[in-house]
Short mmCIF file of C-alpha atoms in Angstrom, two decimals:
data_model
loop_
_atom_site.label_atom_id
_atom_site.label_comp_id
_atom_site.label_asym_id
_atom_site.label_seq_id
_atom_site.Cartn_x
_atom_site.Cartn_y
_atom_site.Cartn_z
CA MET N 30 -0.23 -0.13 0.05
CA TRP N 31 2.81 2.38 1.16
CA ARG N 32 4.94 1.37 -1.82
CA TYR N 33 1.29 1.99 -4.51
CA LEU N 34 1.37 6.01 -2.53
CA LYS N 35 4.70 6.46 -3.14
CA LEU N 36 4.62 5.00 -6.52
CA TRP N 37 1.52 7.65 -7.31
CA LEU N 38 3.08 10.92 -6.15
CA SER N 39 6.11 9.81 -8.42
CA LEU N 40 3.93 9.64 -10.98
CA ALA N 41 1.72 12.80 -10.26
CA LYS N 42 5.00 14.60 -10.16
CA PHE N 43 5.99 13.26 -13.25
CA SER N 44 2.75 14.06 -14.98
CA LEU N 45 3.24 17.56 -13.96
CA LEU N 46 6.47 18.19 -15.40
CA GLY N 47 5.46 16.91 -18.93
CA GLU N 48 2.06 19.66 -18.13
CA MET N 49 4.71 22.23 -17.11
CA ALA N 50 6.90 21.60 -20.80
CA PHE N 51 3.74 23.28 -23.25
CA ARG N 52 2.42 26.39 -20.24
CA GLY N 53 0.58 27.64 -22.80
CA ASN N 54 -1.53 24.57 -23.51
CA PHE N 55 -1.93 23.93 -20.02
CA LEU N 56 -3.29 27.42 -19.71
CA VAL N 57 -5.66 27.40 -22.74
CA LYS N 58 -7.08 24.00 -21.22
CA ILE N 59 -7.67 26.07 -17.92
CA PHE N 60 -9.24 28.63 -19.80
CA VAL N 61 -11.71 26.64 -21.78
CA GLU N 62 -13.18 24.84 -18.37
CA VAL N 63 -13.77 27.85 -16.59
CA LEU N 64 -15.54 28.82 -19.67
CA TRP N 65 -17.98 26.14 -19.47
CA LEU N 66 -18.32 26.23 -15.37
CA ALA N 67 -19.20 30.46 -16.74
CA ILE N 68 -21.88 29.22 -19.45
CA LEU N 69 -23.67 26.56 -16.85
CA LEU N 70 -23.56 28.99 -14.15
CA VAL N 71 -25.46 32.24 -16.76
CA PHE N 72 -27.88 28.91 -18.14
CA ASN N 73 -28.76 28.11 -14.34
CA PHE N 74 -28.88 31.52 -13.57
CA THR N 75 -31.57 32.48 -16.35
CA LEU N 76 -33.64 28.85 -15.82
CA PHE N 77 -33.97 30.63 -11.79
CA GLN N 78 -35.26 33.84 -12.87
CA GLN N 79 -38.37 31.64 -14.16
CA THR N 80 -38.76 29.57 -11.11
CA THR N 81 -37.71 29.53 -7.39
CA HIS N 82 -37.53 25.97 -7.35
CA ILE N 83 -36.30 22.79 -9.59
CA GLU N 84 -38.09 20.35 -7.97
CA ASN N 85 -37.80 20.48 -4.35
CA TRP N 86 -33.88 22.58 -4.72
CA ASP N 87 -33.70 25.73 -4.56
CA VAL N 88 -31.59 28.40 -6.23
CA ASN N 89 -28.55 28.16 -3.74
CA GLN N 90 -29.39 24.52 -2.89
CA TYR N 91 -28.90 24.07 -6.69
CA LEU N 92 -25.96 25.80 -7.51
CA PHE N 93 -24.64 23.18 -4.27
CA PHE N 94 -25.43 20.36 -6.75
CA ILE N 95 -23.96 22.04 -9.60
CA GLY N 96 -20.46 22.98 -7.63
CA CYS N 97 -20.47 19.52 -6.70
CA TYR N 98 -20.95 17.50 -10.21
CA PHE N 99 -18.22 19.97 -11.25
CA ALA N 100 -15.60 19.06 -8.89
CA MET N 101 -16.73 15.82 -9.24
CA GLY N 102 -16.37 15.45 -12.59
CA GLY N 103 -13.05 17.28 -12.30
CA LEU N 104 -11.78 14.69 -10.26
CA ILE N 105 -12.47 12.36 -12.25
CA GLU N 106 -10.90 13.63 -15.54
CA THR N 107 -8.30 14.49 -13.55
CA LEU N 108 -7.68 11.02 -12.15
CA PHE N 109 -8.39 8.60 -14.63
CA LEU N 110 -10.60 9.55 -17.47
CA GLU N 111 -7.44 10.17 -19.23
CA ASN N 112 -5.69 6.78 -18.77
CA CYS N 113 -9.12 4.67 -19.37
CA ASN N 114 -9.11 6.54 -22.21
CA GLN N 115 -6.03 5.42 -23.31
CA PHE N 116 -6.85 1.45 -22.60
CA ALA N 117 -8.28 0.91 -26.43
CA ASP N 118 -5.56 2.17 -27.64
CA LEU N 119 -2.80 0.29 -25.61
CA ILE N 120 -4.81 -2.74 -26.60
CA ARG N 121 -4.35 -2.01 -30.04
CA THR N 122 -1.18 -1.07 -30.68
CA GLY N 123 0.33 -4.07 -28.25
CA ASP N 124 1.95 -1.90 -25.29
CA LEU N 125 -0.39 -3.55 -22.89
CA ASP N 126 2.73 -5.69 -22.82
CA PHE N 127 5.32 -3.33 -21.14
CA PHE N 128 2.41 -3.08 -18.40
CA LEU N 129 1.58 -6.69 -17.71
CA LEU N 130 5.56 -7.15 -17.89
CA LYS N 131 6.04 -4.84 -14.45
CA PRO N 132 5.88 -5.96 -10.81
CA ILE N 133 2.98 -3.94 -10.42
CA ASP N 134 -1.28 -3.90 -10.61
CA GLU N 135 -2.52 -3.74 -13.81
CA GLN N 136 -5.49 -1.76 -12.74
CA PHE N 137 -3.74 0.31 -10.66
CA LEU N 138 -0.88 1.04 -13.89
CA VAL N 139 -3.46 1.21 -16.28
CA SER N 140 -5.70 3.69 -14.52
CA CYS N 141 -3.52 5.82 -12.65
CA LYS N 142 -0.28 6.18 -14.29
CA HIS N 143 -1.29 9.85 -16.00
CA ILE N 144 -2.52 12.71 -14.03
CA ASP N 145 -4.09 15.03 -16.04
CA TRP N 146 -3.25 18.36 -13.85
CA SER N 147 -4.92 20.41 -16.37
CA CYS N 148 -8.79 19.17 -15.07
CA ALA N 149 -7.20 19.62 -11.49
CA PRO N 150 -8.51 23.15 -11.26
CA ASN N 151 -12.18 21.94 -12.48
CA PHE N 152 -12.35 20.54 -8.86
CA LEU N 153 -11.07 23.94 -7.34
CA LEU N 154 -13.70 25.71 -9.34
CA GLY N 155 -16.23 23.18 -8.44
CA LEU N 156 -15.19 23.73 -4.11
CA GLY N 157 -15.60 27.44 -5.06
CA VAL N 158 -18.78 26.97 -6.08
CA MET N 159 -20.19 25.21 -3.52
CA GLY N 160 -18.44 27.26 -0.66
CA TYR N 161 -20.25 30.11 -2.70
CA ALA N 162 -23.47 28.44 -2.44
CA LEU N 163 -23.55 27.78 1.07
CA TRP N 164 -22.02 31.56 1.88
CA THR N 165 -25.16 32.83 0.37
CA SER N 166 -27.64 30.15 1.67
CA GLY N 167 -26.38 31.66 5.08
CA TRP N 168 -24.83 28.04 6.21
CA VAL N 169 -23.77 27.08 9.92
CA LEU N 170 -20.60 25.09 9.71
CA ASN N 171 -20.99 21.78 11.22
CA TYR N 172 -18.42 19.58 11.58
CA SER N 173 -19.97 16.44 11.60
CA GLN N 174 -22.11 17.57 8.36
CA ILE N 175 -18.95 18.18 6.40
CA PHE N 176 -17.32 14.60 7.41
CA ALA N 177 -20.34 12.88 6.25
CA PHE N 178 -20.07 15.08 3.15
CA VAL N 179 -16.60 14.34 2.72
CA ALA N 180 -16.48 10.74 2.97
CA LEU N 181 -20.10 10.63 0.98
CA PHE N 182 -18.07 12.64 -1.79
CA ILE N 183 -15.31 10.05 -2.28
CA SER N 184 -17.87 7.24 -1.89
CA GLY N 185 -19.29 8.77 -4.91
CA ALA N 186 -15.75 8.90 -6.77
CA ALA N 187 -15.19 5.43 -6.17
CA LEU N 188 -18.19 4.48 -7.60
CA ALA N 189 -17.96 6.92 -11.03
CA TYR N 190 -14.62 5.55 -11.05
CA GLY N 191 -16.33 2.03 -11.01
CA PHE N 192 -18.54 2.87 -13.54
CA LEU N 193 -15.81 4.33 -15.45
CA LEU N 194 -13.42 1.38 -15.63
CA LEU N 195 -16.97 -1.25 -16.50
CA LEU N 196 -17.46 1.28 -19.41
CA THR N 197 -13.27 0.94 -20.29
CA SER N 198 -13.38 -2.63 -19.98
CA ALA N 199 -16.78 -2.41 -21.97
CA SER N 200 -15.24 -1.10 -24.70
CA ILE N 201 -12.77 -3.62 -25.76
CA TRP N 202 -15.82 -5.15 -26.97
CA LEU N 203 -18.65 -3.34 -27.51
CA MET N 204 -17.21 -0.10 -29.60
CA ARG N 205 -14.04 -0.43 -31.24
CA ASN N 206 -14.00 3.13 -32.48
CA GLN N 207 -15.32 4.70 -30.47
CA SER N 208 -13.75 7.16 -28.13
CA LEU N 209 -14.07 6.55 -24.31
CA TYR N 210 -14.88 10.20 -23.74
CA GLU N 211 -17.91 10.74 -25.48
CA MET N 212 -19.04 7.42 -24.15
CA TRP N 213 -18.52 8.89 -20.31
CA TRP N 214 -19.70 12.14 -20.96
CA LEU N 215 -22.98 10.90 -22.44
CA PHE N 216 -23.29 8.58 -19.62
CA THR N 217 -22.52 11.32 -16.85
CA THR N 218 -25.52 13.10 -17.99
CA LEU N 219 -27.60 11.04 -15.84
CA MET N 220 -25.19 12.65 -12.78
CA ARG N 221 -26.01 16.16 -13.90
CA TYR N 222 -29.61 16.54 -12.36
CA PRO N 223 -31.21 16.12 -8.93
CA ARG N 224 -32.87 12.81 -9.91
CA GLU N 225 -36.35 13.98 -8.50
CA ILE N 226 -36.35 15.19 -12.17
CA PHE N 227 -37.27 11.68 -12.52
CA SER N 228 -40.24 11.43 -10.50
CA HIS N 229 -43.02 11.94 -12.74
CA GLY N 230 -44.04 10.58 -15.55
CA ASN N 231 -44.67 7.21 -16.87
CA TRP N 232 -41.75 6.00 -18.38
CA ALA N 233 -39.11 8.61 -16.18
CA THR N 234 -39.96 7.52 -12.89
CA PRO N 235 -39.19 3.96 -13.63
CA ALA N 236 -35.88 5.26 -15.51
CA GLY N 237 -35.24 6.91 -12.76
CA PHE N 238 -35.43 4.43 -10.04
CA PHE N 239 -33.59 2.05 -12.75
CA PHE N 240 -30.38 4.51 -12.87
CA SER N 241 -30.58 4.92 -8.71
CA PHE N 242 -31.26 1.64 -7.69
CA VAL N 243 -29.78 -1.16 -10.43
CA ILE N 244 -27.24 1.15 -12.06
CA PRO N 245 -26.74 3.59 -9.43
CA ILE N 246 -24.52 6.26 -11.48
CA MET N 247 -27.39 9.10 -10.26
CA LEU N 248 -26.07 8.50 -6.77
CA VAL N 249 -22.62 9.73 -7.25
CA THR N 250 -23.48 13.29 -6.80
CA ASN N 251 -27.54 13.11 -5.45
CA VAL N 252 -26.35 11.60 -2.19
CA PRO N 253 -22.96 13.95 -1.32
CA ALA N 254 -24.83 16.94 -2.44
CA ARG N 255 -28.22 16.02 -0.91
CA MET N 256 -26.32 15.50 2.56
CA MET N 257 -24.96 18.91 2.61
CA VAL N 258 -28.09 21.33 1.43
CA LYS N 259 -30.56 19.18 2.98
CA THR N 260 -30.47 16.59 5.48
CA LEU N 261 -30.40 13.97 4.04
CA GLU N 262 -34.15 12.69 4.59
CA PRO N 263 -33.71 8.52 3.83
CA SER N 264 -30.11 7.62 5.41
CA TRP N 265 -30.70 4.45 4.22
CA LEU N 266 -29.88 5.67 0.52
CA ALA N 267 -26.58 7.43 2.21
CA TRP N 268 -25.77 3.97 3.14
CA TYR N 269 -26.76 2.37 -0.53
CA ALA N 270 -24.46 4.69 -1.56
CA LEU N 271 -21.94 3.93 0.41
CA GLY N 272 -23.18 -0.28 -0.34
CA SER N 273 -22.77 0.20 -3.75
CA ALA N 274 -19.42 1.76 -4.44
CA VAL N 275 -17.80 -1.59 -2.68
CA VAL N 276 -19.97 -3.48 -5.06
CA VAL N 277 -19.09 -1.76 -8.12
CA LEU N 278 -15.80 -1.54 -7.41
CA ILE N 279 -15.79 -5.62 -7.02
CA VAL N 280 -17.21 -5.84 -10.03
CA SER N 281 -15.18 -3.08 -12.14
CA ARG N 282 -12.51 -5.26 -10.97
CA TYR N 283 -13.37 -8.71 -11.78
CA VAL N 284 -14.47 -7.58 -15.18
CA PHE N 285 -11.61 -5.62 -15.93
CA ARG N 286 -9.28 -8.86 -15.22
CA ALA N 287 -11.66 -10.52 -17.91
CA ALA N 288 -10.75 -8.33 -20.07
CA LEU N 289 -7.50 -8.36 -19.78
CA ARG N 290 -7.70 -12.25 -20.07
CA ARG N 291 -8.80 -11.59 -23.29
CA TYR N 292 -6.03 -9.94 -24.47
CA ARG N 293 -3.68 -11.69 -26.36
CA SER N 294 -1.06 -9.26 -27.58
CA SER N 295 -2.10 -8.72 -31.11
CA SER N 296 0.12 -6.21 -32.65
CA SER N 297 4.11 -6.34 -33.49
CA MET B 24 -19.48 24.62 -66.38
CA THR B 25 -21.67 21.59 -66.73
CA GLN B 26 -18.30 19.81 -66.26
CA GLY B 27 -16.82 21.89 -63.21
CA LEU B 28 -20.24 20.89 -61.57
CA ARG B 29 -20.18 17.21 -62.16
CA LYS B 30 -16.26 16.93 -61.32
CA TYR B 31 -18.14 17.68 -57.80
CA LEU B 32 -20.94 15.54 -57.87
CA LYS B 33 -18.55 12.43 -58.70
CA ILE B 34 -16.91 13.56 -54.83
CA LEU B 35 -20.08 13.69 -53.25
CA ARG B 36 -21.19 10.25 -54.38
CA ILE B 37 -17.96 8.71 -53.77
CA SER B 38 -17.84 10.53 -50.41
CA LEU B 39 -21.34 9.08 -49.68
CA VAL B 40 -20.54 5.63 -50.42
CA GLU B 41 -17.44 5.86 -47.67
CA ARG B 42 -19.42 7.34 -45.30
CA LEU B 43 -22.28 4.80 -45.63
CA ALA B 44 -19.67 1.27 -44.39
CA TYR B 45 -19.79 2.55 -40.96
CA ARG B 46 -23.40 1.68 -39.92
CA ALA B 47 -23.79 -0.16 -36.87
CA ASP B 48 -21.59 2.48 -34.95
CA PHE B 49 -23.70 5.28 -36.33
CA PHE B 50 -27.03 3.85 -34.57
CA LEU B 51 -25.25 2.80 -31.48
CA THR B 52 -24.29 6.57 -31.10
CA THR B 53 -26.85 8.34 -31.81
CA PHE B 54 -28.96 6.39 -29.45
CA LEU B 55 -26.83 7.40 -26.86
CA ARG B 56 -26.74 10.95 -28.02
CA PHE B 57 -30.68 11.09 -27.29
CA LEU B 58 -29.78 10.60 -23.19
CA PRO B 59 -28.67 14.17 -22.51
CA LEU B 60 -31.40 15.51 -24.76
CA ILE B 61 -33.81 13.64 -22.61
CA THR B 62 -32.42 14.45 -19.24
CA THR B 63 -33.22 17.90 -20.55
CA PHE B 64 -36.65 17.79 -21.20
CA LEU B 65 -37.00 16.71 -17.40
CA LEU B 66 -35.11 19.29 -16.50
CA TRP B 67 -37.28 21.89 -17.92
CA GLU B 68 -40.72 19.89 -17.45
CA ALA B 69 -39.35 20.21 -13.46
CA ILE B 70 -38.76 24.08 -14.23
CA TYR B 71 -42.41 23.96 -15.84
CA ARG B 72 -43.83 22.68 -12.82
CA GLY B 73 -41.62 24.88 -10.44
CA SER B 74 -42.49 28.07 -11.82
CA GLY B 75 -46.27 27.42 -12.23
CA THR B 76 -47.02 29.38 -15.31
CA ASP B 77 -47.24 27.71 -18.94
CA GLN B 78 -45.75 30.75 -20.63
CA ILE B 79 -41.94 31.28 -20.06
CA ALA B 80 -40.51 33.37 -22.73
CA GLY B 81 -43.39 32.72 -25.11
CA PHE B 82 -42.62 29.39 -25.08
CA THR B 83 -45.31 26.78 -23.47
CA ARG B 84 -44.01 23.64 -22.22
CA ASP B 85 -44.98 21.86 -25.82
CA SER B 86 -43.00 24.04 -27.53
CA MET B 87 -40.00 24.00 -25.59
CA ILE B 88 -39.45 20.22 -26.08
CA ALA B 89 -40.31 20.52 -29.73
CA TYR B 90 -37.79 23.71 -30.02
CA LEU B 91 -35.11 21.60 -28.20
CA LEU B 92 -35.79 18.84 -30.82
CA LEU B 93 -35.71 20.91 -33.55
CA VAL B 94 -32.35 22.43 -32.84
CA GLN B 95 -31.04 19.25 -32.77
CA ILE B 96 -31.98 19.38 -37.06
CA SER B 97 -30.34 22.56 -37.39
CA ARG B 98 -27.03 21.35 -35.79
CA MET B 99 -27.95 18.77 -38.15
CA PHE B 100 -27.14 20.98 -41.00
CA SER B 101 -24.62 23.67 -39.65
CA SER B 102 -22.33 21.75 -37.39
CA MET B 103 -19.29 20.84 -38.90
CA PRO B 104 -16.84 18.91 -36.49
CA GLY B 105 -13.31 19.00 -37.22
CA LEU B 106 -13.78 21.63 -40.81
CA SER B 107 -11.54 23.95 -39.43
CA THR B 108 -9.09 21.43 -37.65
CA GLY B 109 -8.57 19.52 -41.21
CA ILE B 110 -7.97 22.40 -43.15
CA ALA B 111 -5.64 23.89 -40.85
CA ARG B 112 -3.65 20.88 -40.39
CA ASP B 113 -3.36 20.52 -44.20
CA ILE B 114 -1.80 23.92 -44.83
CA ARG B 115 0.51 23.07 -41.74
CA ASP B 116 1.81 19.05 -43.12
CA GLY B 117 1.76 20.59 -46.54
CA ASN B 118 -0.77 18.34 -48.08
CA LEU B 119 -2.49 21.44 -48.83
CA LYS B 120 -0.37 20.73 -52.11
CA LYS B 121 -2.50 18.25 -53.24
CA TYR B 122 -5.25 20.64 -54.02
CA LEU B 123 -2.78 22.86 -55.90
CA LEU B 124 -1.85 20.43 -58.46
CA GLN B 125 -4.76 18.93 -59.02
CA PRO B 126 -7.42 21.35 -60.99
CA ILE B 127 -9.97 21.10 -57.83
CA ASP B 128 -10.24 24.06 -55.74
CA MET B 129 -9.62 23.11 -51.94
CA LEU B 130 -12.94 24.54 -50.28
CA TRP B 131 -15.51 23.85 -53.14
CA TYR B 132 -13.70 20.36 -52.39
CA LEU B 133 -14.50 19.81 -49.00
CA LEU B 134 -18.09 21.85 -49.44
CA SER B 135 -18.94 18.58 -51.38
CA TYR B 136 -17.30 16.61 -49.73
CA ARG B 137 -19.47 17.57 -46.28
CA GLY B 138 -22.51 17.32 -48.01
CA ALA B 139 -22.02 13.92 -48.73
CA HIS B 140 -21.07 13.53 -45.19
CA LYS B 141 -24.40 15.26 -44.37
CA ILE B 142 -26.80 13.47 -46.22
CA ALA B 143 -25.32 10.17 -45.31
CA TYR B 144 -25.58 11.16 -41.84
CA ILE B 145 -29.06 12.69 -42.17
CA ALA B 146 -30.04 9.50 -43.85
CA THR B 147 -28.81 6.91 -41.53
CA THR B 148 -30.08 9.08 -38.75
CA ALA B 149 -33.52 9.58 -39.94
CA LEU B 150 -34.64 6.62 -38.33
CA PRO B 151 -33.28 6.78 -34.04
CA TYR B 152 -34.86 10.85 -35.07
CA GLY B 153 -37.56 9.71 -36.62
CA VAL B 154 -38.48 7.16 -33.75
CA LEU B 155 -37.64 10.04 -31.05
CA PHE B 156 -40.11 13.11 -33.09
CA LEU B 157 -42.75 10.13 -33.42
CA LEU B 158 -42.61 9.81 -29.73
CA PHE B 159 -43.13 13.48 -28.99
CA HIS B 160 -45.42 13.99 -31.56
CA GLU B 161 -47.91 15.47 -29.42
CA VAL B 162 -45.80 19.06 -29.25
CA PHE B 163 -46.04 19.43 -32.73
CA THR B 164 -48.58 21.01 -34.85
CA LEU B 165 -47.41 21.10 -38.66
CA PRO B 166 -46.55 24.33 -40.14
CA SER B 167 -48.04 25.22 -43.49
CA ALA B 168 -46.43 24.73 -46.64
CA TRP B 169 -44.49 28.46 -46.71
CA THR B 170 -43.11 27.43 -43.31
CA TRP B 171 -41.48 24.52 -44.83
CA VAL B 172 -40.25 26.02 -47.62
CA ALA B 173 -38.60 29.06 -45.77
CA TYR B 174 -37.34 25.91 -43.06
CA ILE B 175 -35.54 24.27 -46.06
CA VAL B 176 -34.23 27.47 -46.64
CA SER B 177 -33.17 28.80 -43.37
CA LEU B 178 -30.92 24.87 -42.91
CA LEU B 179 -29.70 24.61 -46.41
CA LEU B 180 -28.21 28.09 -45.28
CA ALA B 181 -27.44 27.42 -42.09
CA PHE B 182 -25.13 24.66 -43.64
CA LEU B 183 -23.86 27.41 -45.69
CA ILE B 184 -23.09 29.40 -42.66
CA GLY B 185 -21.79 26.82 -40.71
CA PHE B 186 -19.33 25.75 -43.34
CA PHE B 187 -17.72 28.67 -44.64
CA PHE B 188 -17.58 30.26 -40.69
CA GLU B 189 -15.44 26.80 -39.71
CA ALA B 190 -13.54 27.58 -42.85
CA CYS B 191 -12.78 31.00 -42.48
CA ILE B 192 -11.00 29.82 -39.12
CA GLY B 193 -9.43 26.78 -40.90
CA VAL B 194 -8.38 29.11 -43.42
CA ALA B 195 -6.77 31.50 -40.62
CA GLY B 196 -4.10 28.59 -40.22
CA PHE B 197 -2.07 29.99 -42.81
CA TRP B 198 -1.30 32.92 -40.65
CA ILE B 199 -1.92 31.30 -37.01
CA LEU B 200 -0.39 27.33 -36.67
CA GLU B 201 -2.91 26.10 -33.97
CA VAL B 202 -6.26 26.27 -34.83
CA THR B 203 -7.76 23.46 -32.19
CA SER B 204 -7.52 25.56 -29.14
CA LEU B 205 -9.27 28.19 -30.75
CA MET B 206 -11.92 25.99 -32.24
CA TYR B 207 -12.90 24.60 -28.31
CA ILE B 208 -13.31 28.05 -27.09
CA ILE B 209 -15.43 28.96 -30.28
CA ASN B 210 -17.77 25.83 -29.82
CA ILE B 211 -17.99 26.22 -26.10
CA VAL B 212 -19.33 29.51 -26.74
CA ASN B 213 -21.54 28.58 -29.70
CA PHE B 214 -23.29 26.19 -27.66
CA PHE B 215 -24.43 29.37 -25.62
CA ILE B 216 -25.09 31.90 -28.52
CA SER B 217 -26.69 29.59 -31.15
CA GLY B 218 -29.47 29.39 -29.03
CA GLN B 219 -28.32 25.30 -28.86
CA MET B 220 -28.39 25.44 -24.90
CA PHE B 221 -32.05 27.36 -24.56
CA PRO B 222 -33.82 30.04 -26.97
CA LEU B 223 -32.80 33.25 -26.90
CA ASP B 224 -36.23 34.52 -25.26
CA LEU B 225 -35.37 33.56 -22.27
CA LEU B 226 -32.37 36.47 -22.08
CA GLU B 227 -35.41 38.79 -22.52
CA ARG B 228 -34.24 41.13 -20.04
CA TYR B 229 -30.95 41.84 -21.43
CA PRO B 230 -32.21 43.25 -24.41
CA TYR B 231 -28.53 44.64 -25.50
CA VAL B 232 -27.24 40.95 -25.30
CA LEU B 233 -30.20 40.04 -27.54
CA ASP B 234 -29.42 43.05 -30.36
CA VAL B 235 -25.91 41.85 -30.11
CA LEU B 236 -27.07 38.18 -30.85
CA ASN B 237 -28.99 38.68 -33.21
CA VAL B 238 -26.45 40.91 -35.78
CA LEU B 239 -23.97 38.34 -35.39
CA PRO B 240 -24.40 35.12 -37.70
CA PHE B 241 -24.22 32.55 -34.69
CA HIS B 242 -28.29 32.34 -33.97
CA TYR B 243 -28.34 31.13 -37.74
CA LEU B 244 -26.75 27.39 -36.45
CA ALA B 245 -29.43 26.48 -34.22
CA TYR B 246 -31.81 28.93 -33.25
CA PHE B 247 -33.41 30.66 -36.29
CA PRO B 248 -34.39 27.56 -38.41
CA ALA B 249 -36.02 26.07 -34.87
CA MET B 250 -38.31 29.48 -34.78
CA VAL B 251 -38.90 29.65 -38.28
CA PHE B 252 -40.63 26.18 -37.89
CA LEU B 253 -42.77 26.68 -34.53
CA GLU B 254 -43.83 29.96 -36.61
CA LYS B 255 -42.65 32.50 -34.46
CA LYS B 256 -40.99 34.07 -37.14
CA GLN B 257 -43.38 35.51 -39.72
CA GLY B 258 -44.48 37.77 -41.98
CA THR B 259 -41.49 40.28 -42.46
CA GLU B 260 -39.74 39.32 -39.28
CA LEU B 261 -39.10 35.76 -41.26
CA LEU B 262 -38.41 37.31 -44.33
CA VAL B 263 -35.74 39.71 -43.25
CA GLY B 264 -33.96 37.07 -41.22
CA LEU B 265 -33.25 34.65 -44.16
CA LEU B 266 -32.61 38.17 -45.98
CA ILE B 267 -29.51 38.72 -43.47
CA GLU B 268 -28.93 34.62 -43.35
CA ALA B 269 -28.53 34.87 -46.87
CA LEU B 270 -26.12 37.95 -46.73
CA TRP B 271 -24.30 36.35 -44.00
CA ALA B 272 -23.60 33.02 -45.97
CA LEU B 273 -22.63 35.30 -49.36
CA ALA B 274 -20.00 37.58 -46.82
CA LEU B 275 -18.59 34.24 -45.06
CA ILE B 276 -17.73 32.83 -48.59
CA LEU B 277 -16.55 35.41 -49.72
CA LEU B 278 -14.45 36.03 -46.83
CA SER B 279 -13.44 32.83 -47.17
CA ARG B 280 -11.96 32.94 -50.62
CA TRP B 281 -10.43 35.73 -50.14
CA MET B 282 -8.42 34.19 -47.14
CA TYR B 283 -7.64 31.75 -48.90
CA ARG B 284 -6.42 33.71 -52.02
CA LEU B 285 -4.33 35.58 -49.63
CA GLY B 286 -3.10 32.65 -48.06
CA LEU B 287 -2.46 30.94 -50.87
CA ARG B 288 0.50 33.84 -51.84
CA HIS B 289 1.64 33.58 -48.14
CA TYR B 290 2.34 29.46 -48.29
CA SER B 291 5.42 27.50 -48.58
CA ALA B 292 4.37 24.38 -48.50
CA TYR B 293 6.25 23.02 -45.84
CA GLY B 294 6.82 19.03 -44.89
CA GLY B 295 4.93 16.66 -47.29
#
């Protein structure tokens, strides 16, 4: 464990050095992200000129949700997305051989090797938005609530990581030419909104149930955000989110290893 | 003249065959692309429920959903993924030579190529989009025949504006070597100012912003055709809108051709 932490820290440092070699590119990428957040906020602001509530989320609570989503997305993009995106390439070129030869866990090496520092500011921007939303809503400091939020946020990130790994492994079989970026973006549409918007209508309600409990992608941001700005009324939902994070992590590891077993180093 | 046209029609045909080679891939991603659309519908329904009115900036719940669907059609015509970066890459790599050595003009060639791409794309997505439109058919009221004509004209002009705007950015590659990051920024801003994110009428409290956006060509890429279909632009407003759209298309054609000619003089065929 200690060895992996040390290894990860040196990989992080190495990635940062690589990024700093192209500082202009780094700055442009950050600028694009800030722009994207600004447009999201303008959209949000425009919506709340028309209504005081979206389901039972008021403007500050909804703003907090957006911050939580942005921070979560930033965290996953910084740590894992670029790595998983390259997995298909590693297989196609046969370069995965070099990963398998090393005396290190393959899943660690494939999914954590590169840290995309240019996405890290997203995490901070998300934190900033969350902080602003709490400040304007007159939130009173409550350490146990912060602790619960951090724990649920981490469990949400673990859940998202598990889904990303599942999608990465599945992409080997399903979509050889598709970029994982787009798949992930489309899939994470489901964690971008409060799950209450899925609570009306003939098909939306079952879909909402399905993506909350069977494939619990909606819980990734909903559970931590709810914990912080509302009291998480059915507290079993928090436990359910924690439990499903563990299950999805185990299942995704199993599927990933199954995908590796099918690898035959076909190139060269 | 006819021979010149036949040349580009042939290119259109070849590209069409090439595009249709990847069908299965196409269907899968098209269906996945509906996911953001569906969640946006649900979000709007929640907003209408929360606001307690059924008119937001002149849009009923139904016409809002119709708008969001129609914007997809507009973008089907006007979006040009990879066009400007492709042109800039050809300039940078020296691949531009292949156009200069043949009796073929790069911009007209790419226009035929894109036209084929669009026809193939529309043909192959007709089925999934047809299903989607059928599912939501009750939000639409079919417009009159003249509106149909105006709608199709506005879409074709949107294709030209989309194409020649991106061509201008691509041709700018003669002077700036890297247009990819510029395109990222333009795409994000465009998502907003073309009205793809929400109808621009929601900005009614900021008339000066609306004025600026109405002068720019970007709202023709998504907002304007959708509004034509919904019959929210009628009479002189419609005619003036179409006229300005045509003028923008013409201006961008001339600008891109002028930049291209200027660029060729500047060009020194590196690489290759």
